[in-house]
Coordinates of C-alpha atoms and ligand atoms in Angstrom, one line a residue:
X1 CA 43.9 66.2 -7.0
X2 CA 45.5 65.0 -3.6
X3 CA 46.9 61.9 -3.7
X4 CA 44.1 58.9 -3.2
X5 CA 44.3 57.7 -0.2
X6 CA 45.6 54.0 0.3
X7 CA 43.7 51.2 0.9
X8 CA 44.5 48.5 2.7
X9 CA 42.6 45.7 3.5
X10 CA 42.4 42.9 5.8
X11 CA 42.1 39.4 5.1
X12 CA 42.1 35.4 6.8
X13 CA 40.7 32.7 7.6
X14 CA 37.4 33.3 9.6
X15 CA 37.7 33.8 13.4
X16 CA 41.4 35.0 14.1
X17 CA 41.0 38.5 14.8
X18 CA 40.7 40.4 11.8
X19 CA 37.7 42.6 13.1
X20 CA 39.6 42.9 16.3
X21 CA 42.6 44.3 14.2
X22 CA 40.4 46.6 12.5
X23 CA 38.8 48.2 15.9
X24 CA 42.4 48.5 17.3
X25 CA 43.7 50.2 14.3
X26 CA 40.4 52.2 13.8
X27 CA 38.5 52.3 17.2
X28 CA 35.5 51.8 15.5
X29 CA 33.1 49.5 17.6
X30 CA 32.4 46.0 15.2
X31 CA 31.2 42.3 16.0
X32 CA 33.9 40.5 17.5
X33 CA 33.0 36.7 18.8
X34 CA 34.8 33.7 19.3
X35 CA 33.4 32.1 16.6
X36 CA 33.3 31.7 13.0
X37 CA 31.5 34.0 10.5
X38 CA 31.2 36.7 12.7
X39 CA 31.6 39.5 10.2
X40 CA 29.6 39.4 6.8
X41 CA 28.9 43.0 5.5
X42 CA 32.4 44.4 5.3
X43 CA 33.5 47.4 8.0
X44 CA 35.2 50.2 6.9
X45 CA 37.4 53.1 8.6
X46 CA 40.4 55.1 8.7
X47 CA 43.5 54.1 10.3
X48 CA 46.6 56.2 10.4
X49 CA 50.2 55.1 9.2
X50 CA 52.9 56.7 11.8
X51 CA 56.1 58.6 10.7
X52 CA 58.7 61.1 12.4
X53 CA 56.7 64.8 12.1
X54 CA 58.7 66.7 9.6
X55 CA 57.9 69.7 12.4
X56 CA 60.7 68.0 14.7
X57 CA 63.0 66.8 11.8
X58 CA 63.2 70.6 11.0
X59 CA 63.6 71.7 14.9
X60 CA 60.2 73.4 15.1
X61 CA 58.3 73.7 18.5
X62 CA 54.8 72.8 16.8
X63 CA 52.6 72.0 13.2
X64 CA 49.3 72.9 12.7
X65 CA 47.9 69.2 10.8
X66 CA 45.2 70.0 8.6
X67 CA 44.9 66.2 6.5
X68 CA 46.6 64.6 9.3
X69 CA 47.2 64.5 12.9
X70 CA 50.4 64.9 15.0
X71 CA 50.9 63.5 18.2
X72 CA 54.0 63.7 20.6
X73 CA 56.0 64.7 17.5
X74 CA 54.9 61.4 15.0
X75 CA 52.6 62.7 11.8
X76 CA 49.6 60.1 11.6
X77 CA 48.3 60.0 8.1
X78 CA 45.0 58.4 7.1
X79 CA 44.4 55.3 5.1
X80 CA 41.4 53.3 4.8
X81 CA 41.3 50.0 6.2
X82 CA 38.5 47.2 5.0
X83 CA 37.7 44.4 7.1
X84 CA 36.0 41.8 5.3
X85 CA 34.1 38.2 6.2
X86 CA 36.4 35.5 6.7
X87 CA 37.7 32.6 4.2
X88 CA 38.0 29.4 4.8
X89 CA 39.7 26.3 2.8
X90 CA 37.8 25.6 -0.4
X91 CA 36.5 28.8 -0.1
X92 CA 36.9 29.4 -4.3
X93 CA 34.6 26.4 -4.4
X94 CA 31.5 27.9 -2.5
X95 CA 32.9 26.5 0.9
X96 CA 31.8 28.7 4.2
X97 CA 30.5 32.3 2.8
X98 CA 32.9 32.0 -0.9
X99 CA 35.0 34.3 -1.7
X100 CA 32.7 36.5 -3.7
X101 CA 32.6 38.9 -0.6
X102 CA 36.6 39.3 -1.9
X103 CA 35.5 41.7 -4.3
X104 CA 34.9 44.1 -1.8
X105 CA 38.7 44.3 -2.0
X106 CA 39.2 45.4 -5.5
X107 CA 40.6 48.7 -4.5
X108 CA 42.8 47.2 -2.0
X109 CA 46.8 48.3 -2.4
X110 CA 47.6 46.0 0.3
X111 CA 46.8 43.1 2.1
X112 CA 47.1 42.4 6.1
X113 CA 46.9 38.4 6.1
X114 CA 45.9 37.8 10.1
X115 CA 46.8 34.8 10.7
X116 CA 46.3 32.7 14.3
X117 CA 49.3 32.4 15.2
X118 CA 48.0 30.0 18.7
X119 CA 46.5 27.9 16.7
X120 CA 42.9 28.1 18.8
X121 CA 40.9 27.6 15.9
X122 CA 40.5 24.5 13.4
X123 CA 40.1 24.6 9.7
X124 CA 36.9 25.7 10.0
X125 CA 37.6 28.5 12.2
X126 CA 36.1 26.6 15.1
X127 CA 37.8 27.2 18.7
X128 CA 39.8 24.6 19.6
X129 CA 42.6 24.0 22.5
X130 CA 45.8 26.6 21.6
X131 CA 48.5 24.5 19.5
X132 CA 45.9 22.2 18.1
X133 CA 45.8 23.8 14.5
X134 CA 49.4 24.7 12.2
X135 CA 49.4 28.3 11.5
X136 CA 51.8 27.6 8.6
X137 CA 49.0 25.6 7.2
X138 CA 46.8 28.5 7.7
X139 CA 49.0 30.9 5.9
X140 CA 49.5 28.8 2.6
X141 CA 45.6 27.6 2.4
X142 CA 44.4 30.8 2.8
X143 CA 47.1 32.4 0.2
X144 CA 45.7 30.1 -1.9
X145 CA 42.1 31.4 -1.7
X146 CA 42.9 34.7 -2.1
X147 CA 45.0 33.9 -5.6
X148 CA 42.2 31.3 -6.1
X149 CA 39.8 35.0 -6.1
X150 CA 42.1 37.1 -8.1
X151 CA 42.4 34.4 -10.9
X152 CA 38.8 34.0 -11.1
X153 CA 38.1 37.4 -11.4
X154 CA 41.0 38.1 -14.4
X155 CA 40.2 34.9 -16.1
X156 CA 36.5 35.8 -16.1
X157 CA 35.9 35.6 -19.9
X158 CA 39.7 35.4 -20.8
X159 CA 38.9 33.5 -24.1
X160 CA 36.2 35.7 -25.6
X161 CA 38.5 39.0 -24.6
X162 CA 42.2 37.6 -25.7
X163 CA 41.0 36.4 -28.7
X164 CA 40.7 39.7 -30.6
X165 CA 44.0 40.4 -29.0
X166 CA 46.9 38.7 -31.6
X167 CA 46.4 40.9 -34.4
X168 CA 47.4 44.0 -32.3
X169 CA 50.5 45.8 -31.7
X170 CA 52.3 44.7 -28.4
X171 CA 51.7 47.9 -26.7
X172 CA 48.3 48.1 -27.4
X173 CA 48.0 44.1 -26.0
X174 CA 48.9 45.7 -22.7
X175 CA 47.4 48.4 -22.9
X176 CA 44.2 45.8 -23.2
X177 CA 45.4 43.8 -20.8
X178 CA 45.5 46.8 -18.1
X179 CA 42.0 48.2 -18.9
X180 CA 40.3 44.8 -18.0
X181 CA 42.0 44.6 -15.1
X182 CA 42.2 48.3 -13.9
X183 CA 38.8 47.7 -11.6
X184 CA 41.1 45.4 -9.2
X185 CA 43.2 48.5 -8.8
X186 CA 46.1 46.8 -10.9
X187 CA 47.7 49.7 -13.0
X188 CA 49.9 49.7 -16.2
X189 CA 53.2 49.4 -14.5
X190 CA 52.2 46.0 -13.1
X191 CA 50.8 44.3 -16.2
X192 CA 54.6 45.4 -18.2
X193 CA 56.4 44.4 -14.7
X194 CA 54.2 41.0 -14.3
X195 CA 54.1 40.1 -18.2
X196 CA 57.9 40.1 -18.1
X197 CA 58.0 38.0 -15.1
X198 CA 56.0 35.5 -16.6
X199 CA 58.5 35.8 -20.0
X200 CA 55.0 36.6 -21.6
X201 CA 56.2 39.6 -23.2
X202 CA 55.5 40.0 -27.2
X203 CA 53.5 36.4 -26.7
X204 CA 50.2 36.2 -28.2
X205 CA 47.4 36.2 -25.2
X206 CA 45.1 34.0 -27.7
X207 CA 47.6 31.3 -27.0
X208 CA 48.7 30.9 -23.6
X209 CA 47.4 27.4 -21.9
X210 CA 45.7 27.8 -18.1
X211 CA 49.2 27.6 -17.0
X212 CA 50.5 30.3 -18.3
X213 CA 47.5 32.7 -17.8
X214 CA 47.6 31.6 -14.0
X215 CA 51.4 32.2 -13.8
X216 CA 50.3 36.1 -14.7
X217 CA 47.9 36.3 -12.2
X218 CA 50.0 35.0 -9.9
X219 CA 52.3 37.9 -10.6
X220 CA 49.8 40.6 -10.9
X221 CA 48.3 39.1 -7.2
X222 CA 52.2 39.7 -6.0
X223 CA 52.5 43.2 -7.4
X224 CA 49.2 44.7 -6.9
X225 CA 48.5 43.0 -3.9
X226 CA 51.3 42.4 -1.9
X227 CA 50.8 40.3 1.4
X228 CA 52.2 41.5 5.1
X229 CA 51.5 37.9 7.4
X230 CA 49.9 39.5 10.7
X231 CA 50.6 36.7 13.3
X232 CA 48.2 37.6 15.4
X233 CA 47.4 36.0 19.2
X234 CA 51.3 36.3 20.2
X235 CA 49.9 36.6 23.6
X236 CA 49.0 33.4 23.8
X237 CA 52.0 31.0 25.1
X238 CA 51.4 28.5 22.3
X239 CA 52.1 31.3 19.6
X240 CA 55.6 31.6 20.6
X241 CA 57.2 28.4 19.2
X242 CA 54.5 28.3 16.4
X243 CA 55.9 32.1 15.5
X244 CA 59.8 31.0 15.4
X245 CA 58.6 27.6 13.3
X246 CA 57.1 30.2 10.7
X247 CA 59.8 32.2 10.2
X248 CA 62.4 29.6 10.5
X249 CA 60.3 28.0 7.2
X250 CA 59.4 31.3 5.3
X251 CA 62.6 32.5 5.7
X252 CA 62.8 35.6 4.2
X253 CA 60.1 34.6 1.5
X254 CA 57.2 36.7 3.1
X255 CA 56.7 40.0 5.6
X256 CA 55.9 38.0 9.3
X257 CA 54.8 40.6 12.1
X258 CA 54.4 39.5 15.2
X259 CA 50.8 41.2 16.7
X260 CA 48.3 41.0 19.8
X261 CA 45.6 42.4 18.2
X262 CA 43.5 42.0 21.7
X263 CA 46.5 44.2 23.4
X264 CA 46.4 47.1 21.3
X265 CA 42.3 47.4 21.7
X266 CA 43.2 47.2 24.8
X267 CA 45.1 49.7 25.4
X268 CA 43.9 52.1 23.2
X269 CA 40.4 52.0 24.8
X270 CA 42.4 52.2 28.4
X271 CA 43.5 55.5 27.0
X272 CA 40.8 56.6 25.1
X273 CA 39.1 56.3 29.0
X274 CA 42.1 58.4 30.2
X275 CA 43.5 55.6 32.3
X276 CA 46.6 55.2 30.1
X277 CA 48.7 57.7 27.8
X278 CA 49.5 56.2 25.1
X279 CA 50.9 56.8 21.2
X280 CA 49.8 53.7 19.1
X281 CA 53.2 52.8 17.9
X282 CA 55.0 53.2 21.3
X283 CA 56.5 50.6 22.8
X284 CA 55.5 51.7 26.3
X285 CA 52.9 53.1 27.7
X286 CA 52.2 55.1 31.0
X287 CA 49.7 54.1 33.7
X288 CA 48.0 57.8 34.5
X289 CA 47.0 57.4 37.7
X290 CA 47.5 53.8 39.7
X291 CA 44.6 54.4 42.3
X292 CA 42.3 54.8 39.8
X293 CA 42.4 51.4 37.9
X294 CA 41.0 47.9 39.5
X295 CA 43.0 45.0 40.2
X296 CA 41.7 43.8 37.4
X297 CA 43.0 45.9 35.1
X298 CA 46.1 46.4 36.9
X299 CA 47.0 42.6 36.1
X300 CA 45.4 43.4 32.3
X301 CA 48.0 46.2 32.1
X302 CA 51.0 44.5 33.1
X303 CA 50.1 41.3 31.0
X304 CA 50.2 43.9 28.1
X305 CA 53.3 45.7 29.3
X306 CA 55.3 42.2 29.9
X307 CA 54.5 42.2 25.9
X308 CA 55.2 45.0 24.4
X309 CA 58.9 45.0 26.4
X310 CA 59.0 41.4 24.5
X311 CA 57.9 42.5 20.9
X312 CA 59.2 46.2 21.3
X313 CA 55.0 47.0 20.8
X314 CA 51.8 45.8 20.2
X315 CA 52.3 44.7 16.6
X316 CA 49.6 46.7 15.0
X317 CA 51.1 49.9 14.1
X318 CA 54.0 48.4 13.1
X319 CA 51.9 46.3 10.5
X320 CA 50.5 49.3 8.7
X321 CA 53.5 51.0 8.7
X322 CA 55.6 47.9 7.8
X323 CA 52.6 47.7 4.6
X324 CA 52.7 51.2 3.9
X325 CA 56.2 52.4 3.9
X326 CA 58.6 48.8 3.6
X327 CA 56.2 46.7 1.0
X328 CA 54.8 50.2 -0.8
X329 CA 57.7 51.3 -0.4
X330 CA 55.5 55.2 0.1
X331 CA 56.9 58.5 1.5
X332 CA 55.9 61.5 3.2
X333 CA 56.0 64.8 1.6
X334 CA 54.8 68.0 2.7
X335 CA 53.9 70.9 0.5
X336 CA 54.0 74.3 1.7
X337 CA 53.5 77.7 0.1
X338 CA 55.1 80.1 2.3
X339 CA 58.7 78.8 2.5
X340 CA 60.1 80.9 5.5
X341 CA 57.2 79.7 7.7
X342 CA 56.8 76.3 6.2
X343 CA 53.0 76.9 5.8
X344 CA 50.3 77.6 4.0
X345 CA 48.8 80.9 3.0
X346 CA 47.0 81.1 6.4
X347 CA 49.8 80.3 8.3
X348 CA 49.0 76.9 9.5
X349 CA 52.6 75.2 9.6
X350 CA 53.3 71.7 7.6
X351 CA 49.1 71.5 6.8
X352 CA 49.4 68.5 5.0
X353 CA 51.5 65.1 5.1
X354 CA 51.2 63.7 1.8
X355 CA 52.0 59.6 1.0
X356 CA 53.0 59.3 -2.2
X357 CA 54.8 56.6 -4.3
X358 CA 58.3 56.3 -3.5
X359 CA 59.7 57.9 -7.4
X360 CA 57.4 60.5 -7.2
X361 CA 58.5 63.5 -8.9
X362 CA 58.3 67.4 -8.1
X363 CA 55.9 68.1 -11.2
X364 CA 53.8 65.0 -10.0
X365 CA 53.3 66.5 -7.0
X366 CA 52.4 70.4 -8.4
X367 CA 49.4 68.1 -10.0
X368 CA 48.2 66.5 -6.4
X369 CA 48.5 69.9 -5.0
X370 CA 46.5 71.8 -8.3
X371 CA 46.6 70.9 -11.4
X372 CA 47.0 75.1 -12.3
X373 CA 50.5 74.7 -10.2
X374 CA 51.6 72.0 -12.6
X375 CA 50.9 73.8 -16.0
X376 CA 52.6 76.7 -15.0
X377 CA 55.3 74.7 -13.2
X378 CA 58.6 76.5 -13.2
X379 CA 60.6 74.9 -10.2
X380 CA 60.2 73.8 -6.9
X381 CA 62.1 74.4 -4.0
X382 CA 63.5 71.5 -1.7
X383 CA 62.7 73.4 2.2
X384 CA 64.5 71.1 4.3
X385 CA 67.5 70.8 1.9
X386 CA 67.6 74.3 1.1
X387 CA 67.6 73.1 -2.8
X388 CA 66.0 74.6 -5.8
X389 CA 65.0 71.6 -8.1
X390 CA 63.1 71.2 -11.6
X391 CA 60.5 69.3 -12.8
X392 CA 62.1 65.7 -12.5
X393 CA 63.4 65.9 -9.5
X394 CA 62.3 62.5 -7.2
X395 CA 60.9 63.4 -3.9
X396 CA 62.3 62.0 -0.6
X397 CA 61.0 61.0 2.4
X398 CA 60.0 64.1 4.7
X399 CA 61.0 66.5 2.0
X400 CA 58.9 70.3 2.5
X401 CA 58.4 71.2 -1.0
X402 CA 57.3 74.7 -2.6
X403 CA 56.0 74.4 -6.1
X404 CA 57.0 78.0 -8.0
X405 CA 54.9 78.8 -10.2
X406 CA 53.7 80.9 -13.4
X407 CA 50.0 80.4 -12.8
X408 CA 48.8 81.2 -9.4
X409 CA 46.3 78.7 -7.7
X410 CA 43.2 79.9 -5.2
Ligands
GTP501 N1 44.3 36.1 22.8 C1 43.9 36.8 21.7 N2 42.7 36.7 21.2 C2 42.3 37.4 20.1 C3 43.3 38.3 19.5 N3 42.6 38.9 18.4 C4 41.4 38.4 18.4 N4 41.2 37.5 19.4 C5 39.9 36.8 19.7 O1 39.6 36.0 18.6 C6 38.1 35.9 18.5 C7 37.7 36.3 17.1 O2 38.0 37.6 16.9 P1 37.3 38.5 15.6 O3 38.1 39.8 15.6 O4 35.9 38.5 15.7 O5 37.8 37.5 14.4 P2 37.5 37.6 12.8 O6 38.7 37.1 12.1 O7 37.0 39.0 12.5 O8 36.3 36.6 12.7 P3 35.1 36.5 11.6 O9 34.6 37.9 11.3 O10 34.1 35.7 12.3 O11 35.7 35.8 10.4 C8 37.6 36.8 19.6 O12 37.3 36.0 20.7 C9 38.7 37.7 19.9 O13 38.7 38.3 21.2 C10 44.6 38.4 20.0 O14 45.5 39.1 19.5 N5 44.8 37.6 21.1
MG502 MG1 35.3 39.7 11.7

């Protein structure tokens, strides 16, 4: 099966620009308003995570993207993005719309935190003057919902479940522990790595206090759902010195991206209408033709390319790619069959761009490609390094792999 495709979702406090981030990254028309509670049913859609095309790493004029798309020589490969409603403080306690709707985020690998980084909007997520609210509040209250969610939902009838737990065999404890858990898209690896964090290991669950329970859910939160801070509404004067405060603060404790979420809709719809070219990701962008646009959107323009000199972009690619391949820590592969062509059987070059887990190794990948490949696995050949390599061997990023074969597949 090809690997699943990642999901990453998109979470704050309510009015900040989360569904704004989402139609930038997606181009899919939602509800945006200045006020709170805009969004309620979630919105779904595909974004794409940007990376050099293996077609120019490997000197070739052109690719022929089947699961992907190139553009201007960067690969763009699909992942799903969820928007959901907005939180709000005391949002665990039935504050504003809960955070039931959180569950829509089960299968989430990641989490996009959007933050205002102006500070426009109160607690509430009511517009106020810029500078009025702390964004740095903002970012620890609303962490604290979103662990406040993930505790509730593993705690959920802890007692009754750990208590046939002690008589077991450790492995089989975790082995418990990750089946409960599996549906918030927490797997094995992260119940062993987070019971060992939490010096849990060959404990008995039936009796750890609240504390301790809560220290593992903590964990698992960190592990399963790592956090990238989106501070969003840098185009807003205000943001600035809020922005450096942040960072000065967190030091290197979290992942801070500086974003104008407004921009990059912007300026993807400007060249969606042909007005601009640009490749989401870029830090430029070129004006098509300077007759056609109004003054209006000339001063629009400039306001956005007075920015993206400043922040070296828009913000937005950079997030999902900073969540994708820095905190996933994922990499592109590309499997071919026909090594001198570096395509598939009909001769489309690099077809697919695959994102797997960094670690990943050559069998794994026979069994995303066909699970025939991997039974008859015999080796597989490394394209770009001109390298035959077993079973074991651990892709790397951009690799072009053959899987050889004893069972054919088709
Ligand atoms: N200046 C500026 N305004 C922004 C930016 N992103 C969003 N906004 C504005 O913020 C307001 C709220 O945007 P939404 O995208 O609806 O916010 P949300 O977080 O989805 O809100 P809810 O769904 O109601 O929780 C709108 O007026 C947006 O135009 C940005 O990067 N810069
Ligand atoms: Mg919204």
């Amino acid at each position: 099966m090809p690997p699943q495709t990642v999901t990453i979702g998109i979470v704050g406090k309510t009015n900040v620009g989360k569904t704004t981030f989402f139609s930038a990254a997606t181009l899919i028309e939602a509800k945006i308003e200045n006020r709170p509670f805009v969004t309620i049913e979630p919105n779904v859609g595909i974004a794409y995570v940007r990376k050099l095309c293996a077609h120019v790493e490997l000197g070739l004029s052109a690719c022929n993207p089947k699961n992907s798309v190139c553009l201007s020589g960067y690969r763009f490969i699909p992942v799903k993005l969820y928007d959901v409603a907005g939180l709000i403080k005391g949002a665990h306690r039935g504050r504003g719309l809960g955070n039931k709707f959180m569950d829509d985020l089960r299968q989430a690998d990641v989490l996009l935190h959007v933050v205002d980084m102006s500070g426009e909007t109160d607690e509430e997520g009511n517009p106020v003057k810029p500078g009025y609210y702390d964004p740095l509040e903002e970012i620890e209250s609303i962490e604290y919902e979103i662990n406040e969610w993930f505790h509730g939902v593993i705690a959920r009838d802890w007692d009754r479940f750990s208590r046939g737990l002690d008589t077991l065999p450790w492995d089989e404890v975790v082995s418990r522990i990750a089946k409960k858990v599996s549906g918030l898209s927490i797997r094995r690896e992260h119940v062993v790595e987070a019971l060992r964090e939490s010096k849990l290991e060959n404990t008995k669950p039936g009796s750890w206090r609240e504390e301790e329970l809560r220290l593992l859910t903590q964990k698992l939160r960190e592990l399963a759902k790592p956090i990238v801070v989106v501070a969003n509404k840098m185009d807003i004067p205000e943001a600035e010195s809020n922005f450096k405060r942040v960072l000065d603060v967190l030091k290197n404790r979290k992942v801070v991206i500086p974003v104008s979420s407004l921009f990059e809709l912007a300026l993807r719809k400007a060249a969606r209408l042909g007005l601009v070219k640009y490749v989401p990701g870029d830090a430029s962008f070129q004006v098509v033709d300077e007759s056609k646009l109004t003054a209006k959107q000339k001063i629009a323009l400039e306001r956005i390319s007075d920015f993206m000199k400043k922040y070296g972009g828009t913000g937005v690619q950079r997030t999902l790619d900073t969540a994708i391949f820095n905190v996933l820590k994922m990499i592109v592969v590309y499997p071919v069959e026909n090594t001198s062509r570096l395509s598939d059987r009909d001769g489309n070059v690099l077809p697919d761009a695959y994102l797997v887990k960094w670690g990943t190794t050559a069998l794994e990948l026979a069994e995303m490609v066909h699970t025939e490949l991997a039974k008859g696995f015999i080796a597989a050949y490394v394209v770009n390094r001109n390298k035959k390599t077993g079973a074991d061997y651990r892709l790397s990023s951009g690799d072009v792999v053959k899987i050889v074969s004893a069972t054919a597949h088709g």
